[in-house]
Amino acid sequence: MASTVSFTVDSPQGLRTVEVSYERTGAGAPLVLLHGIGHHRQAWDPVLRILAAERDVIAVDLPGFGASPALPHGLAHDRRTMVPVLGSFFEALGVVRPHVAGNSLGGLLPLELGREGLARSVTALSPAGFWTPSERRYAFGVLRAMRGAALAMPMPLIERLSRSSPGRAALTSTIYARPGRRSPAAVVSETVALREATGFRQTLEAGSGVTFADDVPGVPVSIAWGSKDRLLPRCQGVRAGRAIPRARLVRLPGCGHVPMNDDPAAVARVVLDTSR
C-alpha cells in the first residue's frame, strides 16, 4: 500500500512544502529505491519481494512522477534540488543514511547522495551522467519520442497493445530487453505514468547539462549495466568506472535499460551485495 509524506524544503523564495508518495515493506536496514524519468515506483515491483526479505525497502515516486505531485514553485527538478529534497524525505521517515539504489536518471541521484554523505551504499543501474554529448542527445530524443507517443495514443489502443507480446514490445522494448515478461497491467500503468508525468519536461531540461565526473568516496558503490541497454549504451559504464575507480562494475547479461524486470534475481543480488 502506498503512503504519502509531506515535509518542508528551503527555497530562494522561502520554505516550500513537498509531498512524496512511497511504498514501504520488509524489515532490516533501510533501502531506498529510485526510478528513472517518466517511470514510477512500480518499476521496482519485480525485485521488491526479494529485497524486502532482507531490507526495509522504501520505493519512491520521485516528485513529478507516479503519484507524487511536481515540486512547488521555487524548486527546480534538477539534481541540485533533488539531493536536499531526498535528504528531507529521509528525515521525515526517520531514516538515517539509508542504502540507495536507482536506475537511469534516478541512478544518478544515489551517486549524488553518496557523495554528500546521505547514503550508506550506492547501487546505480545504467545511471545518467556518463554520456558524450551525442549520446545524451540521442537518449533525450528517444525519451521525448516515447513521451510523445504515450501522449498521442488513446487509452483503448494502449490497452489493446498491452494484451499481446508484440504490442508490449511496441510500447516498452526501448527500455526492456524482454518486454514480453512485463504484464499487460504493468505496461498500461507505466505508459499512463509516462504520459501523466508532470515533472518530465523540467527534469529532462535540467538533465541537458548533467555530467558526473567526481568520485564517491567513503561508501560502497556498484554500477551495473545491461548488455542490451538501447538507451544508454553499456560503454558508458566504462566511463563510470574511470570516474569512480573504487566502484564495482557489474554486467547484466541480456538486460535492457530498466533491468529489474528483465532479470529480477540478478538485480536484487547486485543491490543486496552492495548493501551488505
PDB file of C-alpha atoms in Angstrom:
ATOM      1  CA  MET A   1       0.000   0.000   0.000  1.00  0.00           C
ATOM      2  CA  ALA A   2       1.247   3.454  -0.916  1.00  0.00           C
ATOM      3  CA  SER A   3       1.719   6.140   1.698  1.00  0.00           C
ATOM      4  CA  THR A   4       2.307   9.878   1.410  1.00  0.00           C
ATOM      5  CA  VAL A   5       4.524  12.158   3.460  1.00  0.00           C
ATOM      6  CA  SER A   6       4.786  15.954   3.407  1.00  0.00           C
ATOM      7  CA  PHE A   7       7.790  17.975   4.563  1.00  0.00           C
ATOM      8  CA  THR A   8       9.272  21.422   4.061  1.00  0.00           C
ATOM      9  CA  VAL A   9      12.319  22.331   1.981  1.00  0.00           C
ATOM     10  CA  ASP A  10      14.068  25.679   1.808  1.00  0.00           C
ATOM     11  CA  SER A  11      13.981  27.585  -1.487  1.00  0.00           C
ATOM     12  CA  PRO A  12      15.155  31.037  -2.623  1.00  0.00           C
ATOM     13  CA  GLN A  13      11.564  32.187  -2.034  1.00  0.00           C
ATOM     14  CA  GLY A  14      11.295  30.632   1.419  1.00  0.00           C
ATOM     15  CA  LEU A  15      10.035  27.316   2.752  1.00  0.00           C
ATOM     16  CA  ARG A  16       8.099  25.102   0.347  1.00  0.00           C
ATOM     17  CA  THR A  17       6.039  22.004   1.140  1.00  0.00           C
ATOM     18  CA  VAL A  18       6.917  18.869  -0.823  1.00  0.00           C
ATOM     19  CA  GLU A  19       4.700  15.784  -0.985  1.00  0.00           C
ATOM     20  CA  VAL A  20       6.120  12.370  -1.855  1.00  0.00           C
ATOM     21  CA  SER A  21       4.324   9.075  -2.398  1.00  0.00           C
ATOM     22  CA  TYR A  22       6.130   5.882  -1.478  1.00  0.00           C
ATOM     23  CA  GLU A  23       5.662   2.217  -0.617  1.00  0.00           C
ATOM     24  CA  ARG A  24       7.430   0.679   2.371  1.00  0.00           C
ATOM     25  CA  THR A  25       7.764  -3.042   3.039  1.00  0.00           C
ATOM     26  CA  GLY A  26      10.108  -5.564   4.630  1.00  0.00           C
ATOM     27  CA  ALA A  27      12.464  -5.382   7.589  1.00  0.00           C
ATOM     28  CA  GLY A  28      16.156  -4.775   8.108  1.00  0.00           C
ATOM     29  CA  ALA A  29      18.465  -1.946   7.142  1.00  0.00           C
ATOM     30  CA  PRO A  30      16.611   0.764   5.167  1.00  0.00           C
ATOM     31  CA  LEU A  31      16.971   0.658   1.379  1.00  0.00           C
ATOM     32  CA  VAL A  32      15.546   3.435  -0.813  1.00  0.00           C
ATOM     33  CA  LEU A  33      14.703   2.695  -4.471  1.00  0.00           C
ATOM     34  CA  LEU A  34      14.566   5.456  -7.107  1.00  0.00           C
ATOM     35  CA  HIS A  35      13.113   5.104 -10.613  1.00  0.00           C
ATOM     36  CA  GLY A  36      14.081   6.809 -13.865  1.00  0.00           C
ATOM     37  CA  ILE A  37      12.488   9.683 -15.747  1.00  0.00           C
ATOM     38  CA  GLY A  38       8.911   9.053 -16.877  1.00  0.00           C
ATOM     39  CA  HIS A  39       8.587   5.948 -14.720  1.00  0.00           C
ATOM     40  CA  HIS A  40       7.174   5.311 -11.260  1.00  0.00           C
ATOM     41  CA  ARG A  41       7.989   3.281  -8.169  1.00  0.00           C
ATOM     42  CA  GLN A  42       6.340   0.181  -9.649  1.00  0.00           C
ATOM     43  CA  ALA A  43       9.401  -0.207 -11.894  1.00  0.00           C
ATOM     44  CA  TRP A  44      10.907  -1.964  -8.864  1.00  0.00           C
ATOM     45  CA  ASP A  45       7.990  -4.360  -8.300  1.00  0.00           C
ATOM     46  CA  PRO A  46       9.776  -7.382  -9.853  1.00  0.00           C
ATOM     47  CA  VAL A  47      12.523  -7.232  -7.186  1.00  0.00           C
ATOM     48  CA  LEU A  48      10.546  -5.847  -4.257  1.00  0.00           C
ATOM     49  CA  ARG A  49       9.741  -9.186  -2.614  1.00  0.00           C
ATOM     50  CA  ILE A  50      13.346 -10.420  -2.858  1.00  0.00           C
ATOM     51  CA  LEU A  51      14.755  -7.210  -1.389  1.00  0.00           C
ATOM     52  CA  ALA A  52      12.125  -6.975   1.352  1.00  0.00           C
ATOM     53  CA  ALA A  53      13.217 -10.353   2.723  1.00  0.00           C
ATOM     54  CA  GLU A  54      16.428  -8.661   3.944  1.00  0.00           C
ATOM     55  CA  ARG A  55      15.775  -4.905   3.863  1.00  0.00           C
ATOM     56  CA  ASP A  56      13.306  -2.248   4.978  1.00  0.00           C
ATOM     57  CA  VAL A  57      12.506  -1.261   1.394  1.00  0.00           C
ATOM     58  CA  ILE A  58      11.202   2.209   0.516  1.00  0.00           C
ATOM     59  CA  ALA A  59      10.199   2.534  -3.143  1.00  0.00           C
ATOM     60  CA  VAL A  60       9.704   6.194  -4.049  1.00  0.00           C
ATOM     61  CA  ASP A  61       7.663   8.086  -6.613  1.00  0.00           C
ATOM     62  CA  LEU A  62      10.019  10.966  -7.308  1.00  0.00           C
ATOM     63  CA  PRO A  63       8.384  14.435  -7.342  1.00  0.00           C
ATOM     64  CA  GLY A  64       6.517  14.954 -10.598  1.00  0.00           C
ATOM     65  CA  PHE A  65       6.231  11.223 -11.319  1.00  0.00           C
ATOM     66  CA  GLY A  66       3.844   8.445 -10.347  1.00  0.00           C
ATOM     67  CA  ALA A  67       1.573   9.544  -7.525  1.00  0.00           C
ATOM     68  CA  SER A  68       3.880  12.347  -6.327  1.00  0.00           C
ATOM     69  CA  PRO A  69       2.978  15.885  -7.428  1.00  0.00           C
ATOM     70  CA  ALA A  70       5.567  18.104  -9.053  1.00  0.00           C
ATOM     71  CA  LEU A  71       7.816  20.222  -6.885  1.00  0.00           C
ATOM     72  CA  PRO A  72       6.223  23.521  -5.837  1.00  0.00           C
ATOM     73  CA  HIS A  73       7.156  26.844  -7.386  1.00  0.00           C
ATOM     74  CA  GLY A  74      10.662  27.857  -6.417  1.00  0.00           C
ATOM     75  CA  LEU A  75      12.124  24.338  -6.516  1.00  0.00           C
ATOM     76  CA  ALA A  76      13.691  23.078  -9.752  1.00  0.00           C
ATOM     77  CA  HIS A  77      13.572  19.477 -10.937  1.00  0.00           C
ATOM     78  CA  ASP A  78      17.350  19.182 -11.005  1.00  0.00           C
ATOM     79  CA  ARG A  79      19.924  17.201  -9.072  1.00  0.00           C
ATOM     80  CA  ARG A  80      20.996  20.220  -7.016  1.00  0.00           C
ATOM     81  CA  THR A  81      17.453  20.423  -5.649  1.00  0.00           C
ATOM     82  CA  MET A  82      16.625  16.724  -5.530  1.00  0.00           C
ATOM     83  CA  VAL A  83      19.504  15.806  -3.200  1.00  0.00           C
ATOM     84  CA  PRO A  84      18.278  18.016  -0.309  1.00  0.00           C
ATOM     85  CA  VAL A  85      14.667  17.074  -1.111  1.00  0.00           C
ATOM     86  CA  LEU A  86      15.536  13.387  -0.721  1.00  0.00           C
ATOM     87  CA  GLY A  87      17.557  14.186   2.409  1.00  0.00           C
ATOM     88  CA  SER A  88      14.475  15.858   3.897  1.00  0.00           C
ATOM     89  CA  PHE A  89      12.360  12.890   2.798  1.00  0.00           C
ATOM     90  CA  PHE A  90      14.687  10.549   4.701  1.00  0.00           C
ATOM     91  CA  GLU A  91      14.368  12.739   7.791  1.00  0.00           C
ATOM     92  CA  ALA A  92      10.577  12.787   7.504  1.00  0.00           C
ATOM     93  CA  LEU A  93      10.553   8.983   7.567  1.00  0.00           C
ATOM     94  CA  GLY A  94      13.065   8.820  10.416  1.00  0.00           C
ATOM     95  CA  VAL A  95      15.663   7.154   8.184  1.00  0.00           C
ATOM     96  CA  VAL A  96      19.362   7.948   8.630  1.00  0.00           C
ATOM     97  CA  ARG A  97      21.786   7.288   5.761  1.00  0.00           C
ATOM     98  CA  PRO A  98      19.868   4.517   4.002  1.00  0.00           C
ATOM     99  CA  HIS A  99      21.264   2.304   1.301  1.00  0.00           C
ATOM    100  CA  VAL A 100      20.080   3.770  -2.015  1.00  0.00           C
ATOM    101  CA  ALA A 101      19.606   2.167  -5.427  1.00  0.00           C
ATOM    102  CA  GLY A 102      18.451   3.946  -8.569  1.00  0.00           C
ATOM    103  CA  ASN A 103      18.006   3.485 -12.295  1.00  0.00           C
ATOM    104  CA  SER A 104      18.743   5.824 -15.242  1.00  0.00           C
ATOM    105  CA  LEU A 105      18.301   9.496 -14.307  1.00  0.00           C
ATOM    106  CA  GLY A 106      17.205   8.067 -10.965  1.00  0.00           C
ATOM    107  CA  GLY A 107      20.524   6.204 -10.927  1.00  0.00           C
ATOM    108  CA  LEU A 108      22.420   9.466 -10.893  1.00  0.00           C
ATOM    109  CA  LEU A 109      20.762  10.533  -7.639  1.00  0.00           C
ATOM    110  CA  PRO A 110      22.224   7.754  -5.432  1.00  0.00           C
ATOM    111  CA  LEU A 111      25.698   8.774  -6.618  1.00  0.00           C
ATOM    112  CA  GLU A 112      24.974  12.368  -5.613  1.00  0.00           C
ATOM    113  CA  LEU A 113      23.529  11.225  -2.275  1.00  0.00           C
ATOM    114  CA  GLY A 114      26.592   9.088  -1.640  1.00  0.00           C
ATOM    115  CA  ARG A 115      28.913  11.977  -2.420  1.00  0.00           C
ATOM    116  CA  GLU A 116      27.001  14.180   0.029  1.00  0.00           C
ATOM    117  CA  GLY A 117      27.194  11.579   2.804  1.00  0.00           C
ATOM    118  CA  LEU A 118      23.456  10.881   2.739  1.00  0.00           C
ATOM    119  CA  ALA A 119      23.670   7.250   1.562  1.00  0.00           C
ATOM    120  CA  ARG A 120      25.259   4.252   3.288  1.00  0.00           C
ATOM    121  CA  SER A 121      25.810   2.449  -0.012  1.00  0.00           C
ATOM    122  CA  VAL A 122      25.026   3.185  -3.653  1.00  0.00           C
ATOM    123  CA  THR A 123      23.759   0.938  -6.427  1.00  0.00           C
ATOM    124  CA  ALA A 124      23.389   2.692  -9.782  1.00  0.00           C
ATOM    125  CA  LEU A 125      21.730   0.806 -12.654  1.00  0.00           C
ATOM    126  CA  SER A 126      22.545   2.384 -16.041  1.00  0.00           C
ATOM    127  CA  PRO A 127      22.978   5.800 -14.396  1.00  0.00           C
ATOM    128  CA  ALA A 128      22.784   9.023 -16.353  1.00  0.00           C
ATOM    129  CA  GLY A 129      25.704  11.430 -16.495  1.00  0.00           C
ATOM    130  CA  PHE A 130      28.424   9.332 -18.136  1.00  0.00           C
ATOM    131  CA  TRP A 131      27.420  10.099 -21.714  1.00  0.00           C
ATOM    132  CA  THR A 132      29.058  12.017 -24.520  1.00  0.00           C
ATOM    133  CA  PRO A 133      27.095  14.999 -25.892  1.00  0.00           C
ATOM    134  CA  SER A 134      25.931  12.929 -28.877  1.00  0.00           C
ATOM    135  CA  GLU A 135      24.875  10.021 -26.648  1.00  0.00           C
ATOM    136  CA  ARG A 136      22.906  12.397 -24.454  1.00  0.00           C
ATOM    137  CA  ARG A 137      21.163  13.979 -27.451  1.00  0.00           C
ATOM    138  CA  TYR A 138      20.228  10.526 -28.727  1.00  0.00           C
ATOM    139  CA  ALA A 139      18.864   9.396 -25.352  1.00  0.00           C
ATOM    140  CA  PHE A 140      16.863  12.577 -24.836  1.00  0.00           C
ATOM    141  CA  GLY A 141      15.467  12.327 -28.366  1.00  0.00           C
ATOM    142  CA  VAL A 142      14.279   8.790 -27.651  1.00  0.00           C
ATOM    143  CA  LEU A 143      12.738   9.848 -24.342  1.00  0.00           C
ATOM    144  CA  ARG A 144      10.886  12.728 -25.985  1.00  0.00           C
ATOM    145  CA  ALA A 145       9.601  10.366 -28.685  1.00  0.00           C
ATOM    146  CA  MET A 146       8.389   7.895 -26.053  1.00  0.00           C
ATOM    147  CA  ARG A 147       6.627  10.673 -24.174  1.00  0.00           C
ATOM    148  CA  GLY A 148       5.044  11.985 -27.368  1.00  0.00           C
ATOM    149  CA  ALA A 149       3.775   8.535 -28.317  1.00  0.00           C
ATOM    150  CA  ALA A 150       2.324   7.971 -24.845  1.00  0.00           C
ATOM    151  CA  LEU A 151       0.518  11.330 -25.015  1.00  0.00           C
ATOM    152  CA  ALA A 152      -0.811  10.667 -28.511  1.00  0.00           C
ATOM    153  CA  MET A 153      -2.170   7.148 -28.013  1.00  0.00           C
ATOM    154  CA  PRO A 154      -5.759   6.807 -26.806  1.00  0.00           C
ATOM    155  CA  MET A 155      -6.277   4.538 -23.816  1.00  0.00           C
ATOM    156  CA  PRO A 156      -8.169   1.841 -25.785  1.00  0.00           C
ATOM    157  CA  LEU A 157      -5.137   1.473 -28.070  1.00  0.00           C
ATOM    158  CA  ILE A 158      -2.711   1.258 -25.138  1.00  0.00           C
ATOM    159  CA  GLU A 159      -4.875  -1.400 -23.509  1.00  0.00           C
ATOM    160  CA  ARG A 160      -5.207  -3.375 -26.746  1.00  0.00           C
ATOM    161  CA  LEU A 161      -1.461  -3.317 -27.392  1.00  0.00           C
ATOM    162  CA  SER A 162      -0.710  -4.430 -23.836  1.00  0.00           C
ATOM    163  CA  ARG A 163      -2.656  -7.668 -24.308  1.00  0.00           C
ATOM    164  CA  SER A 164      -0.178  -9.158 -26.802  1.00  0.00           C
ATOM    165  CA  SER A 165       3.546  -9.792 -26.640  1.00  0.00           C
ATOM    166  CA  PRO A 166       4.223  -7.822 -29.874  1.00  0.00           C
ATOM    167  CA  GLY A 167       2.111  -4.970 -28.526  1.00  0.00           C
ATOM    168  CA  ARG A 168       4.005  -4.866 -25.243  1.00  0.00           C
ATOM    169  CA  ALA A 169       7.228  -4.834 -27.263  1.00  0.00           C
ATOM    170  CA  ALA A 170       5.965  -1.875 -29.282  1.00  0.00           C
ATOM    171  CA  LEU A 171       5.247   0.028 -26.071  1.00  0.00           C
ATOM    172  CA  THR A 172       8.283  -0.873 -23.958  1.00  0.00           C
ATOM    173  CA  SER A 173      11.099  -2.503 -25.982  1.00  0.00           C
ATOM    174  CA  THR A 174      13.173   0.683 -25.727  1.00  0.00           C
ATOM    175  CA  ILE A 175      13.677   0.111 -22.014  1.00  0.00           C
ATOM    176  CA  TYR A 176      13.213  -3.664 -21.635  1.00  0.00           C
ATOM    177  CA  ALA A 177      15.200  -6.360 -23.412  1.00  0.00           C
ATOM    178  CA  ARG A 178      12.406  -8.841 -22.615  1.00  0.00           C
ATOM    179  CA  PRO A 179       9.211  -6.777 -22.854  1.00  0.00           C
ATOM    180  CA  GLY A 180       7.050  -9.880 -23.150  1.00  0.00           C
ATOM    181  CA  ARG A 181       7.761 -10.612 -19.487  1.00  0.00           C
ATOM    182  CA  ARG A 182       6.026  -7.410 -18.421  1.00  0.00           C
ATOM    183  CA  SER A 183       2.377  -7.974 -17.512  1.00  0.00           C
ATOM    184  CA  PRO A 184      -0.355  -6.201 -19.528  1.00  0.00           C
ATOM    185  CA  ALA A 185      -1.468  -4.291 -16.430  1.00  0.00           C
ATOM    186  CA  ALA A 186       2.085  -3.120 -15.713  1.00  0.00           C
ATOM    187  CA  VAL A 187       2.591  -1.952 -19.301  1.00  0.00           C
ATOM    188  CA  VAL A 188      -0.633   0.066 -19.231  1.00  0.00           C
ATOM    189  CA  SER A 189       0.254   1.530 -15.839  1.00  0.00           C
ATOM    190  CA  GLU A 190       3.748   2.646 -16.838  1.00  0.00           C
ATOM    191  CA  THR A 191       2.550   4.078 -20.165  1.00  0.00           C
ATOM    192  CA  VAL A 192      -0.017   6.138 -18.254  1.00  0.00           C
ATOM    193  CA  ALA A 193       2.712   7.155 -15.782  1.00  0.00           C
ATOM    194  CA  LEU A 194       4.827   8.409 -18.678  1.00  0.00           C
ATOM    195  CA  ARG A 195       2.006  10.467 -20.203  1.00  0.00           C
ATOM    196  CA  GLU A 196       0.955  11.934 -16.843  1.00  0.00           C
ATOM    197  CA  ALA A 197       4.441  12.718 -15.504  1.00  0.00           C
ATOM    198  CA  THR A 198       4.142  16.379 -14.523  1.00  0.00           C
ATOM    199  CA  GLY A 199       7.883  16.631 -13.897  1.00  0.00           C
ATOM    200  CA  PHE A 200       9.017  15.142 -17.199  1.00  0.00           C
ATOM    201  CA  ARG A 201       9.777  18.295 -19.164  1.00  0.00           C
ATOM    202  CA  GLN A 202      11.537  20.107 -16.317  1.00  0.00           C
ATOM    203  CA  THR A 203      13.579  17.049 -15.374  1.00  0.00           C
ATOM    204  CA  LEU A 204      14.683  16.435 -18.955  1.00  0.00           C
ATOM    205  CA  GLU A 205      15.627  20.086 -19.434  1.00  0.00           C
ATOM    206  CA  ALA A 206      17.632  20.077 -16.204  1.00  0.00           C
ATOM    207  CA  GLY A 207      19.491  16.966 -17.371  1.00  0.00           C
ATOM    208  CA  SER A 208      20.766  18.563 -20.561  1.00  0.00           C
ATOM    209  CA  GLY A 209      23.962  19.797 -18.928  1.00  0.00           C
ATOM    210  CA  VAL A 210      24.461  16.950 -16.475  1.00  0.00           C
ATOM    211  CA  THR A 211      27.716  15.029 -16.285  1.00  0.00           C
ATOM    212  CA  PHE A 212      29.134  13.075 -13.367  1.00  0.00           C
ATOM    213  CA  ALA A 213      32.906  13.236 -13.173  1.00  0.00           C
ATOM    214  CA  ASP A 214      33.691  13.140  -9.443  1.00  0.00           C
ATOM    215  CA  ASP A 215      34.474  10.227  -7.165  1.00  0.00           C
ATOM    216  CA  VAL A 216      32.108   8.946  -4.461  1.00  0.00           C
ATOM    217  CA  PRO A 217      34.487   8.375  -1.554  1.00  0.00           C
ATOM    218  CA  GLY A 218      33.763   6.553   1.645  1.00  0.00           C
ATOM    219  CA  VAL A 219      30.782   4.394   0.601  1.00  0.00           C
ATOM    220  CA  PRO A 220      30.428   1.114  -1.317  1.00  0.00           C
ATOM    221  CA  VAL A 221      29.376   1.779  -4.909  1.00  0.00           C
ATOM    222  CA  SER A 222      28.175  -0.694  -7.532  1.00  0.00           C
ATOM    223  CA  ILE A 223      27.432   0.361 -11.100  1.00  0.00           C
ATOM    224  CA  ALA A 224      25.537  -2.185 -13.177  1.00  0.00           C
ATOM    225  CA  TRP A 225      24.736  -2.021 -16.887  1.00  0.00           C
ATOM    226  CA  GLY A 226      22.506  -4.188 -19.033  1.00  0.00           C
ATOM    227  CA  SER A 227      24.268  -5.743 -22.013  1.00  0.00           C
ATOM    228  CA  LYS A 228      21.243  -4.847 -24.191  1.00  0.00           C
ATOM    229  CA  ASP A 229      20.682  -1.294 -22.994  1.00  0.00           C
ATOM    230  CA  ARG A 230      19.291   0.568 -26.017  1.00  0.00           C
ATOM    231  CA  LEU A 231      19.022   3.962 -24.364  1.00  0.00           C
ATOM    232  CA  LEU A 232      22.379   4.429 -22.628  1.00  0.00           C
ATOM    233  CA  PRO A 233      24.970   2.102 -24.231  1.00  0.00           C
ATOM    234  CA  ARG A 234      26.984  -0.008 -21.817  1.00  0.00           C
ATOM    235  CA  CYS A 235      30.235   1.681 -22.932  1.00  0.00           C
ATOM    236  CA  GLN A 236      29.162   4.458 -20.567  1.00  0.00           C
ATOM    237  CA  GLY A 237      29.790   2.043 -17.717  1.00  0.00           C
ATOM    238  CA  VAL A 238      33.495   2.104 -18.597  1.00  0.00           C
ATOM    239  CA  ARG A 239      33.496   5.882 -18.164  1.00  0.00           C
ATOM    240  CA  ALA A 240      31.668   5.483 -14.860  1.00  0.00           C
ATOM    241  CA  GLY A 241      34.402   3.147 -13.699  1.00  0.00           C
ATOM    242  CA  ARG A 242      37.060   5.696 -14.567  1.00  0.00           C
ATOM    243  CA  ALA A 243      35.225   8.452 -12.689  1.00  0.00           C
ATOM    244  CA  ILE A 244      34.624   6.251  -9.629  1.00  0.00           C
ATOM    245  CA  PRO A 245      37.666   3.976  -9.565  1.00  0.00           C
ATOM    246  CA  ARG A 246      36.655   2.064  -6.423  1.00  0.00           C
ATOM    247  CA  ALA A 247      33.208   1.224  -7.789  1.00  0.00           C
ATOM    248  CA  ARG A 248      32.311  -2.371  -8.531  1.00  0.00           C
ATOM    249  CA  LEU A 249      31.281  -2.674 -12.185  1.00  0.00           C
ATOM    250  CA  VAL A 250      28.681  -5.337 -12.930  1.00  0.00           C
ATOM    251  CA  ARG A 251      27.483  -6.556 -16.321  1.00  0.00           C
ATOM    252  CA  LEU A 252      23.847  -7.665 -16.504  1.00  0.00           C
ATOM    253  CA  PRO A 253      23.685 -10.113 -19.442  1.00  0.00           C
ATOM    254  CA  GLY A 254      20.524  -9.937 -21.518  1.00  0.00           C
ATOM    255  CA  CYS A 255      19.141  -6.923 -19.664  1.00  0.00           C
ATOM    256  CA  GLY A 256      17.905  -3.657 -21.080  1.00  0.00           C
ATOM    257  CA  HIS A 257      17.928  -0.127 -19.721  1.00  0.00           C
ATOM    258  CA  VAL A 258      15.453  -0.935 -16.936  1.00  0.00           C
ATOM    259  CA  PRO A 259      16.848  -4.307 -15.844  1.00  0.00           C
ATOM    260  CA  MET A 260      14.639  -5.029 -12.833  1.00  0.00           C
ATOM    261  CA  ASN A 261      12.038  -6.793 -14.976  1.00  0.00           C
ATOM    262  CA  ASP A 262      14.492  -8.478 -17.350  1.00  0.00           C
ATOM    263  CA  ASP A 263      16.406 -10.305 -14.594  1.00  0.00           C
ATOM    264  CA  PRO A 264      14.996  -9.647 -11.101  1.00  0.00           C
ATOM    265  CA  ALA A 265      17.317 -12.128  -9.380  1.00  0.00           C
ATOM    266  CA  ALA A 266      20.485 -10.596 -10.840  1.00  0.00           C
ATOM    267  CA  VAL A 267      19.418  -7.049  -9.987  1.00  0.00           C
ATOM    268  CA  ALA A 268      18.402  -7.983  -6.450  1.00  0.00           C
ATOM    269  CA  ARG A 269      21.747  -9.734  -5.956  1.00  0.00           C
ATOM    270  CA  VAL A 270      23.670  -6.616  -7.006  1.00  0.00           C
ATOM    271  CA  VAL A 271      21.659  -4.388  -4.677  1.00  0.00           C
ATOM    272  CA  LEU A 272      21.886  -6.736  -1.699  1.00  0.00           C
ATOM    273  CA  ASP A 273      25.591  -7.466  -2.179  1.00  0.00           C
ATOM    274  CA  THR A 274      26.333  -3.738  -2.287  1.00  0.00           C
ATOM    275  CA  SER A 275      24.336  -3.035   0.841  1.00  0.00           C
ATOM    276  CA  ARG A 276      25.877  -5.814   2.950  1.00  0.00           C
TER     277      ARG A 276
END
